[in-house]
mmCIF file of C-alpha atoms and ligand atoms in Angstrom:
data_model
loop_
_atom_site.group_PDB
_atom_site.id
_atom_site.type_symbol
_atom_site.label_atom_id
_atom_site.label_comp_id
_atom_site.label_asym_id
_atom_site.label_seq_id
_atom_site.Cartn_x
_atom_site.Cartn_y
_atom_site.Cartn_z
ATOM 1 C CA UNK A 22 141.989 93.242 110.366
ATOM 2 C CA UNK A 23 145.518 91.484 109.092
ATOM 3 C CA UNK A 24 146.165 93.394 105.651
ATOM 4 C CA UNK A 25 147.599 90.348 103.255
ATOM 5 C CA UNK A 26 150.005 92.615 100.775
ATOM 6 C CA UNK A 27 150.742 89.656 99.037
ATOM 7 C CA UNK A 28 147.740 90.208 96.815
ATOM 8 C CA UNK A 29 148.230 91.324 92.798
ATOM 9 C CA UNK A 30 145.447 93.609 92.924
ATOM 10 C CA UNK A 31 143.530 95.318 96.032
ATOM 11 C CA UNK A 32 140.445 97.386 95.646
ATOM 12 C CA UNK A 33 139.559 98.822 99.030
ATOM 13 C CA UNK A 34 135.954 100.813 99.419
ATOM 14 C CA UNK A 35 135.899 101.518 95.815
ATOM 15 C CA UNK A 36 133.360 103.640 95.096
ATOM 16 C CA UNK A 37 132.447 106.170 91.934
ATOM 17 C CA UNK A 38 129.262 108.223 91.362
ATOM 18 C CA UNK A 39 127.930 109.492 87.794
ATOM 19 C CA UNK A 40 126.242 112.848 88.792
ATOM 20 C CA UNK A 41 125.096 111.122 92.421
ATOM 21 C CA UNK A 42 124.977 107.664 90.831
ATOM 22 C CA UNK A 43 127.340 105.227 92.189
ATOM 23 C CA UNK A 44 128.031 102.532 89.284
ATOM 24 C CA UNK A 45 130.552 101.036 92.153
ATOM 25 C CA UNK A 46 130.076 101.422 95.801
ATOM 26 C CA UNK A 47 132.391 100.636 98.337
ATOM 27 C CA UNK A 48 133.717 97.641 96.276
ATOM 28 C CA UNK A 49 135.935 95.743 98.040
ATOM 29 C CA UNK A 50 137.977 92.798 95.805
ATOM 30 C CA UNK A 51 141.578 90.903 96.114
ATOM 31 C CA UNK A 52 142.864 88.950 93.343
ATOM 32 C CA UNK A 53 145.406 86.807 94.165
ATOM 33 C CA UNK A 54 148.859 85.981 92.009
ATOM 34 C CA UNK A 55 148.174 83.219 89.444
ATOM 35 C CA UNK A 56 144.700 83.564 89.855
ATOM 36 C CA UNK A 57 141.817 83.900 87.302
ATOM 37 C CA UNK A 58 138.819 85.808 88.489
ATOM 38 C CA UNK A 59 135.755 86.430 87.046
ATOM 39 C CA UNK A 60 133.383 89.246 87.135
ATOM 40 C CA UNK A 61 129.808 87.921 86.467
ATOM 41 C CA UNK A 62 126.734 89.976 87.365
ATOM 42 C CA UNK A 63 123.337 91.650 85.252
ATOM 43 C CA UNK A 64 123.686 94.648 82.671
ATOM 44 C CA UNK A 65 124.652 97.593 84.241
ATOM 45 C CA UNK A 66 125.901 96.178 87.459
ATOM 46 C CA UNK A 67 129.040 97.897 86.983
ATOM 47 C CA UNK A 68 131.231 95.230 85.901
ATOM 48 C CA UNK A 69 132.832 97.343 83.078
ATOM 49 C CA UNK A 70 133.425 100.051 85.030
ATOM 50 C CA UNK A 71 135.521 98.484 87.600
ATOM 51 C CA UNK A 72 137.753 97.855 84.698
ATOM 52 C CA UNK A 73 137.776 101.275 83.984
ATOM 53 C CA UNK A 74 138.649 102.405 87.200
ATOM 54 C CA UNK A 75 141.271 99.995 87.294
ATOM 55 C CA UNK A 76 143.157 100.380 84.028
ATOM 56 C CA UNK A 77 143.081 105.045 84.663
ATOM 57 C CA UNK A 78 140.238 105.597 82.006
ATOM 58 C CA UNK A 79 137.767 106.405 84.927
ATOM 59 C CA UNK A 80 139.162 108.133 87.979
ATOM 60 C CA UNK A 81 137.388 107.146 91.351
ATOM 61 C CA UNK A 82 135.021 109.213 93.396
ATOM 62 C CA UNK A 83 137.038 107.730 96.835
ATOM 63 C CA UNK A 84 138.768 104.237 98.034
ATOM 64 C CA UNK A 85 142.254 102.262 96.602
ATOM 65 C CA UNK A 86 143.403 100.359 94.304
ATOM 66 C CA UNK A 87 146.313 98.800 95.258
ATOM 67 C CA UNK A 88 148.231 96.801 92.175
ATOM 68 C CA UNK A 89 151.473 94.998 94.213
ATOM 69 C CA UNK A 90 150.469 96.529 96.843
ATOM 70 C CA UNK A 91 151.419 100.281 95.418
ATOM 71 C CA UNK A 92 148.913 102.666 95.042
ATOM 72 C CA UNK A 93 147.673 103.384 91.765
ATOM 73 C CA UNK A 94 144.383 105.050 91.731
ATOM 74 C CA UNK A 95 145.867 108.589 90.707
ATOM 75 C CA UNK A 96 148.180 107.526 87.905
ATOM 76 C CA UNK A 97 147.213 108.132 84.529
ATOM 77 C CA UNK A 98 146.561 105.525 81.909
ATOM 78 C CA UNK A 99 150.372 105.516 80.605
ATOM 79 C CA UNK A 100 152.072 104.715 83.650
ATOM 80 C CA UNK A 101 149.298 102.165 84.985
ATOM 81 C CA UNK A 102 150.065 100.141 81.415
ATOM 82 C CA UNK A 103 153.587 100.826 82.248
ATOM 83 C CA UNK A 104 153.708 99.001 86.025
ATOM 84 C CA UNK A 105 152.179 95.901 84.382
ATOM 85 C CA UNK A 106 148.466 96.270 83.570
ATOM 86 C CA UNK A 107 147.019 95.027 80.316
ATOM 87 C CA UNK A 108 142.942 95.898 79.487
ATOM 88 C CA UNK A 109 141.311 94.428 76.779
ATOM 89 C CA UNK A 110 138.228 96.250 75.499
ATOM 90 C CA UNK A 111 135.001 94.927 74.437
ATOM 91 C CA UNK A 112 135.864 95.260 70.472
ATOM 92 C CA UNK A 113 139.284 94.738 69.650
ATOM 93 C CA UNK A 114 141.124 97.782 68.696
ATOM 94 C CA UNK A 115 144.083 96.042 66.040
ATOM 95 C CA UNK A 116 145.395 97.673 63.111
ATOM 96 C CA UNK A 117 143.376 96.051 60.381
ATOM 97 C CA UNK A 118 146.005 97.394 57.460
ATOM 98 C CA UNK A 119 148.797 95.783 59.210
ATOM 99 C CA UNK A 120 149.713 91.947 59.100
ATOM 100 C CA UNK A 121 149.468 89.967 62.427
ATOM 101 C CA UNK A 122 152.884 90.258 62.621
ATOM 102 C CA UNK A 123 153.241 93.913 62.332
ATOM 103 C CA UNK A 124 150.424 94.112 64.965
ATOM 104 C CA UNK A 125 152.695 92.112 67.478
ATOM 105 C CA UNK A 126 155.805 93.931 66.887
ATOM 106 C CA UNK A 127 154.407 97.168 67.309
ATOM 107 C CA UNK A 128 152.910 95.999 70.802
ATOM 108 C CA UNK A 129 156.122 95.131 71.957
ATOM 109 C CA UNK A 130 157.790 97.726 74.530
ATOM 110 C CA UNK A 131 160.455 98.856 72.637
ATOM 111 C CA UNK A 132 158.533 99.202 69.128
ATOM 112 C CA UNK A 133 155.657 101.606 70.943
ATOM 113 C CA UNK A 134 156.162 105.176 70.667
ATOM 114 C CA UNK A 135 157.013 106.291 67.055
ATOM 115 C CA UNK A 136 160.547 106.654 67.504
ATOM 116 C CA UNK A 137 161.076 103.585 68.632
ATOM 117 C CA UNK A 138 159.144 101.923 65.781
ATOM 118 C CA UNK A 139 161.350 104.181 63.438
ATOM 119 C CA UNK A 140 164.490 102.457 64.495
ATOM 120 C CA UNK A 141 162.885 99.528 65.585
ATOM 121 C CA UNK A 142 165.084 96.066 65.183
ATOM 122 C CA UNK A 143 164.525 92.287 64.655
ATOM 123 C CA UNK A 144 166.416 91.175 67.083
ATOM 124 C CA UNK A 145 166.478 87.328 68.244
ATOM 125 C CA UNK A 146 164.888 88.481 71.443
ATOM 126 C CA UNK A 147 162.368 90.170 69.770
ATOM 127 C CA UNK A 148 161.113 87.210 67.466
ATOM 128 C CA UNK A 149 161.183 84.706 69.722
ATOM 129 C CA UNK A 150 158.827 86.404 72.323
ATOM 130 C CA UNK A 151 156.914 86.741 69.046
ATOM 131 C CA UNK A 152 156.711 83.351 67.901
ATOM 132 C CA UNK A 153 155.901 82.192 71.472
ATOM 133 C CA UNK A 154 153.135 85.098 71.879
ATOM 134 C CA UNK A 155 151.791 84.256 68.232
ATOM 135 C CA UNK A 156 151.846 80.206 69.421
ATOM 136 C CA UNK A 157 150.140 80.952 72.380
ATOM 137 C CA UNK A 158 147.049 82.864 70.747
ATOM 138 C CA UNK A 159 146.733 80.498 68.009
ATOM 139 C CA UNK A 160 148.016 82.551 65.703
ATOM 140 C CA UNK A 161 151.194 80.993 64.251
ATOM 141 C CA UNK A 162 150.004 80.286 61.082
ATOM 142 C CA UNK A 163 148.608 83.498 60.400
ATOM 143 C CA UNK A 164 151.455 85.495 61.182
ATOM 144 C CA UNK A 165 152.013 87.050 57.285
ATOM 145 C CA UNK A 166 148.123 87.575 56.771
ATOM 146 C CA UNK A 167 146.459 91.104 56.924
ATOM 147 C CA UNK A 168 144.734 91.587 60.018
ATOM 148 C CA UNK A 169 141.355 92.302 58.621
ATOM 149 C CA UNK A 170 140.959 89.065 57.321
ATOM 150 C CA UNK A 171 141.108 87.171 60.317
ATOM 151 C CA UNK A 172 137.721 85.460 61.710
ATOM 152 C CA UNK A 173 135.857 87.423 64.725
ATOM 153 C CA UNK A 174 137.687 85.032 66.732
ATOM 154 C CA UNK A 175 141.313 85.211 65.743
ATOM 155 C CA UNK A 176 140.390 89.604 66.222
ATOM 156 C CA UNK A 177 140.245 88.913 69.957
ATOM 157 C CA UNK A 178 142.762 86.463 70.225
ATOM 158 C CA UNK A 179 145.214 88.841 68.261
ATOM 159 C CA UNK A 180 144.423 91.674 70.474
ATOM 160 C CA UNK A 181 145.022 89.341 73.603
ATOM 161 C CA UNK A 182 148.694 88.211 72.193
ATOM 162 C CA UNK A 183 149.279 92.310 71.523
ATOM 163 C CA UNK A 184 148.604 92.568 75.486
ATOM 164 C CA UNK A 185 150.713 89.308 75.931
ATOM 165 C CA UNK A 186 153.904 91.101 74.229
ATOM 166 C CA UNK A 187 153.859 93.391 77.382
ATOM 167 C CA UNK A 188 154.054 90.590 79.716
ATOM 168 C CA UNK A 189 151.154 92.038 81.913
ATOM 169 C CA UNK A 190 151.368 91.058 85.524
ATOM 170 C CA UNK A 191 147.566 92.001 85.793
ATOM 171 C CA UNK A 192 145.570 91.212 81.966
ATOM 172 C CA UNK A 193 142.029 92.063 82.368
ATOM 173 C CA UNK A 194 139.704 91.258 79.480
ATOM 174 C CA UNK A 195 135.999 92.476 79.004
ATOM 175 C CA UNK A 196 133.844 89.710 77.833
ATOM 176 C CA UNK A 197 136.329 87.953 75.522
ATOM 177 C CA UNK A 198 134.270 85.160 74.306
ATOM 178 C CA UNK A 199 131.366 87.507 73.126
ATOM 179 C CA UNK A 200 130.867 86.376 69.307
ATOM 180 C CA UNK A 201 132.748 83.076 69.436
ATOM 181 C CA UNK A 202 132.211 79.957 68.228
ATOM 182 C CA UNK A 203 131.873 77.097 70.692
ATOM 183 C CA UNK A 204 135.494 75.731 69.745
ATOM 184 C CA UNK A 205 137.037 79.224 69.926
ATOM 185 C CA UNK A 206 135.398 79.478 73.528
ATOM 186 C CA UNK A 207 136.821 76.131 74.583
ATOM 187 C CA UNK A 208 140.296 77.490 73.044
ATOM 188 C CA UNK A 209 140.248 80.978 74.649
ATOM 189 C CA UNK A 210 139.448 78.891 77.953
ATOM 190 C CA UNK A 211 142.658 76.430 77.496
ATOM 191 C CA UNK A 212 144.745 79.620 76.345
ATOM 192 C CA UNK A 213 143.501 81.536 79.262
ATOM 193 C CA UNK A 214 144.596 78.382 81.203
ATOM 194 C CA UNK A 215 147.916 78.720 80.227
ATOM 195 C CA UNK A 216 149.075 82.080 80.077
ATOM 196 C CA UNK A 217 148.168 82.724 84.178
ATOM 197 C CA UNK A 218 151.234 81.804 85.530
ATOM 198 C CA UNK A 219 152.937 84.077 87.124
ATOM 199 C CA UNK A 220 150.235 86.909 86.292
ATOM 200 C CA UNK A 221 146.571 87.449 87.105
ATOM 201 C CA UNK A 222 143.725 87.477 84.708
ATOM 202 C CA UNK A 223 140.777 89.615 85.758
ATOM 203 C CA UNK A 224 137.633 88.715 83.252
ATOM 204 C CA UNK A 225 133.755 90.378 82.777
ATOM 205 C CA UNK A 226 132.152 87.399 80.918
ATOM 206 C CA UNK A 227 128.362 86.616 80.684
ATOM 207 C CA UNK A 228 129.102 82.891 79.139
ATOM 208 C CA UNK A 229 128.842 80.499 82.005
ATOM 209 C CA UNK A 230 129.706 77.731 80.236
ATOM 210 C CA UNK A 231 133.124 79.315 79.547
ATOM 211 C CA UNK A 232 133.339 80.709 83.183
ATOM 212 C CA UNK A 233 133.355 77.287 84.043
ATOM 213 C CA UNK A 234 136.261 76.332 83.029
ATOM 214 C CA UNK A 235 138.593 79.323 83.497
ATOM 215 C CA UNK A 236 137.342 80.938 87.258
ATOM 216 C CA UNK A 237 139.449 80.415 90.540
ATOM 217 C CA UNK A 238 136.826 82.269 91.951
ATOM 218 C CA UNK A 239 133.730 84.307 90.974
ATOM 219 C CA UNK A 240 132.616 87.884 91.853
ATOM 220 C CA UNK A 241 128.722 88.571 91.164
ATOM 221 C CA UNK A 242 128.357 92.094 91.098
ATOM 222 C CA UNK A 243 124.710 93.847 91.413
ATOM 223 C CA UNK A 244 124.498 97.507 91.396
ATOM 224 C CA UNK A 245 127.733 97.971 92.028
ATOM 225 C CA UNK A 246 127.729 95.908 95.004
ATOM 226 C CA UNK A 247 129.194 92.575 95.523
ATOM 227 C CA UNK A 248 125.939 90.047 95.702
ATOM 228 C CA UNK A 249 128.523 86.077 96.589
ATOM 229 C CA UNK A 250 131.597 85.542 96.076
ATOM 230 C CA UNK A 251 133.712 82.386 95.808
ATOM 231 C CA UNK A 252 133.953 78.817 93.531
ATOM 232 C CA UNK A 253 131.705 78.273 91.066
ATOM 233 C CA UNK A 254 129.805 76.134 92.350
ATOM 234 C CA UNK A 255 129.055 77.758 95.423
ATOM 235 C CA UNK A 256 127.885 81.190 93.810
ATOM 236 C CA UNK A 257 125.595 79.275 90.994
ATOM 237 C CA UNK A 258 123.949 77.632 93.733
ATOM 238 C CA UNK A 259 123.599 81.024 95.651
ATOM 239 C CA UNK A 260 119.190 81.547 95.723
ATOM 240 C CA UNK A 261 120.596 85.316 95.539
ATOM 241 C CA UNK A 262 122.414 85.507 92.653
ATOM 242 C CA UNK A 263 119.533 82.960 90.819
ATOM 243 C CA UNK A 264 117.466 86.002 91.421
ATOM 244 C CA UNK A 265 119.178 88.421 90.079
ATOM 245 C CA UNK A 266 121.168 86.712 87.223
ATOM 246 C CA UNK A 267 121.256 82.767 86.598
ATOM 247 C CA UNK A 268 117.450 82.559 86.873
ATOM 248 C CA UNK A 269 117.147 85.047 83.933
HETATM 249 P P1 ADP B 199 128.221 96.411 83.128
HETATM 250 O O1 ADP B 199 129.535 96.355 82.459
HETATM 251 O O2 ADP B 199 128.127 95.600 84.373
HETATM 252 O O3 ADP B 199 127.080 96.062 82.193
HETATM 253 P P2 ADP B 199 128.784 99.241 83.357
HETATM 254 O O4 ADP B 199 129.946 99.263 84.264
HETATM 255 O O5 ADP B 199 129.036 99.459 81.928
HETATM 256 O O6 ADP B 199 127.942 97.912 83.602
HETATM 257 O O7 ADP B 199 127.747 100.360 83.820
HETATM 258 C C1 ADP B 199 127.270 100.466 85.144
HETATM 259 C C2 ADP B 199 126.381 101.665 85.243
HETATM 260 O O8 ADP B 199 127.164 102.850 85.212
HETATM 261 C C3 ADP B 199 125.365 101.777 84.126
HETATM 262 O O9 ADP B 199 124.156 102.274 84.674
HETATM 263 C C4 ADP B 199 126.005 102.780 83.192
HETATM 264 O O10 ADP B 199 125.031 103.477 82.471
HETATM 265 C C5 ADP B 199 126.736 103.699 84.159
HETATM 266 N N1 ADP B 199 127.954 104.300 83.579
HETATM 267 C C6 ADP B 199 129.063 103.633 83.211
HETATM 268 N N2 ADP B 199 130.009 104.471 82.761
HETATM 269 C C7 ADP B 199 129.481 105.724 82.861
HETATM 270 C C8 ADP B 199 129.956 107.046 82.569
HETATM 271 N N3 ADP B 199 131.197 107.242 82.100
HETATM 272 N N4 ADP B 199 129.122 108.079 82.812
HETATM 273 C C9 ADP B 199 127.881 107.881 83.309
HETATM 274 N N5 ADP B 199 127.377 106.683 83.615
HETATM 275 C C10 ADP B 199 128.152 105.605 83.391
HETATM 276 MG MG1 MG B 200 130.122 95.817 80.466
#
């Protein structure tokens, strides 16, 4: 078998038991640079977990993960952030006290640990990746309101441009679109769009609508299995994955 090490992210025989019960097993996935994949699959299929596994919070039972081609699967959650992965979580976790701003500039490298914040500066460079993060998410207009006040919505999209400070080579959100409107799905879809170059974007979404128009390529995942992989149009059409998802 040729090994392609070109690949962002490589999970080889990825497998993790829960007292015997293997929520992934022998999971085998390549994402490619620039690409968006998406993780689609029933309740419980595992599809969170993979992210866990991925981003340290869950350590593997046995198998790889290879992110540019270095092995990362025993590295703690600090130092997987630090060689370029960003996770989003299913509820956003911004400082609500805080003004969007504030919530960018303390996502950016230099303004993380307390000491840094302490003697943080505004420099040019700083602001401008800002402004460009802040444009990108939508948020440009909101930049001097509290947090808390923003819709459900602008929440996720905030939390998205606080992973977007970091530059991420790898962003991997958990069902991003859960709770949006139709137009915020249609502008999470266009921003997802647009912020892929030169990373990759691993998504869990349920909304196929959204899937759609975002997905290189689609991973169903049943029992912590993969069940079809490839476009969209080819897994939807898949009698398999009709069984066990799209027909319910
Ligand atoms: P999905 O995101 O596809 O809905 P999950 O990855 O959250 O599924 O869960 C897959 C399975 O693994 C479920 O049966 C869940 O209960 C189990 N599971 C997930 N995390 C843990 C954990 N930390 N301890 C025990 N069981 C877990
Ligand atoms: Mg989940």
């Amino acid at each position: 078998m040729s090994i392609n090490t070109n690949y962002m992210l490589a999970l080889n025989n990825l497998t993790v038991s829960f007292d015997g019960f293997k929520a992934v097993d022998g999971l085998n996935l390549y994402v490619d640079k620039n690409e968006i994949r998406v993780i689609i699959g029933p309740n419980g299929a595992g599809k969170t977990t993979v992210l866990d596994l991925i981003c340290g919070k869950t350590r593997a039972s046995s198998g790889s993960i290879k992110f540019q081609n270095e092995e990362i699967s025993q590295l703690n959650e600090p130092k997987i952030v630090h060689k370029g992965i960003g996770r989003k979580f299913q509820t956003p976790s911004i400082y609500e006290d805080l003004s969007v701003f504030e919530n960018l500039e303390l996502s950016f490298p230099r303004g993380r640990n307390v000491m840094g914040a302490l003697f943080f500066k505004r420099d040019s460079e700083v602001m401008d990746r800002l402004h460009e993060v802040a444009e990108s998410v939508f948020l440009t207009d909101c930049l001097d309101m509290q947090a808390a006040l923003l819709s459900h919505g602008q929440k996720q999209w905030l939390e998205i441009g606080m992973l977007l400070i970091q530059d991420p080579k790898l962003l991997m959100l958990d069902e991003p679109v859960a709770g949006m409107s139709v137009s915020e799905r249609v502008k999470t879809a266009d921003m997802l769009n647009r912020i892929t170059a030169n990373r990759s974007v691993l998504v869990v979404e349920h909304d196929m609508n959204f899937v759609k128009d975002i997905a290189h390529k689609v991973t169903v995942l049943h029992q912590g299995k993969i069940l079809a992989e490839g476009d969209m149009d080819s897994v939807q059409q898949d009698p398999k994955v009709i069984e066990v998802y799209l027909g319910h």
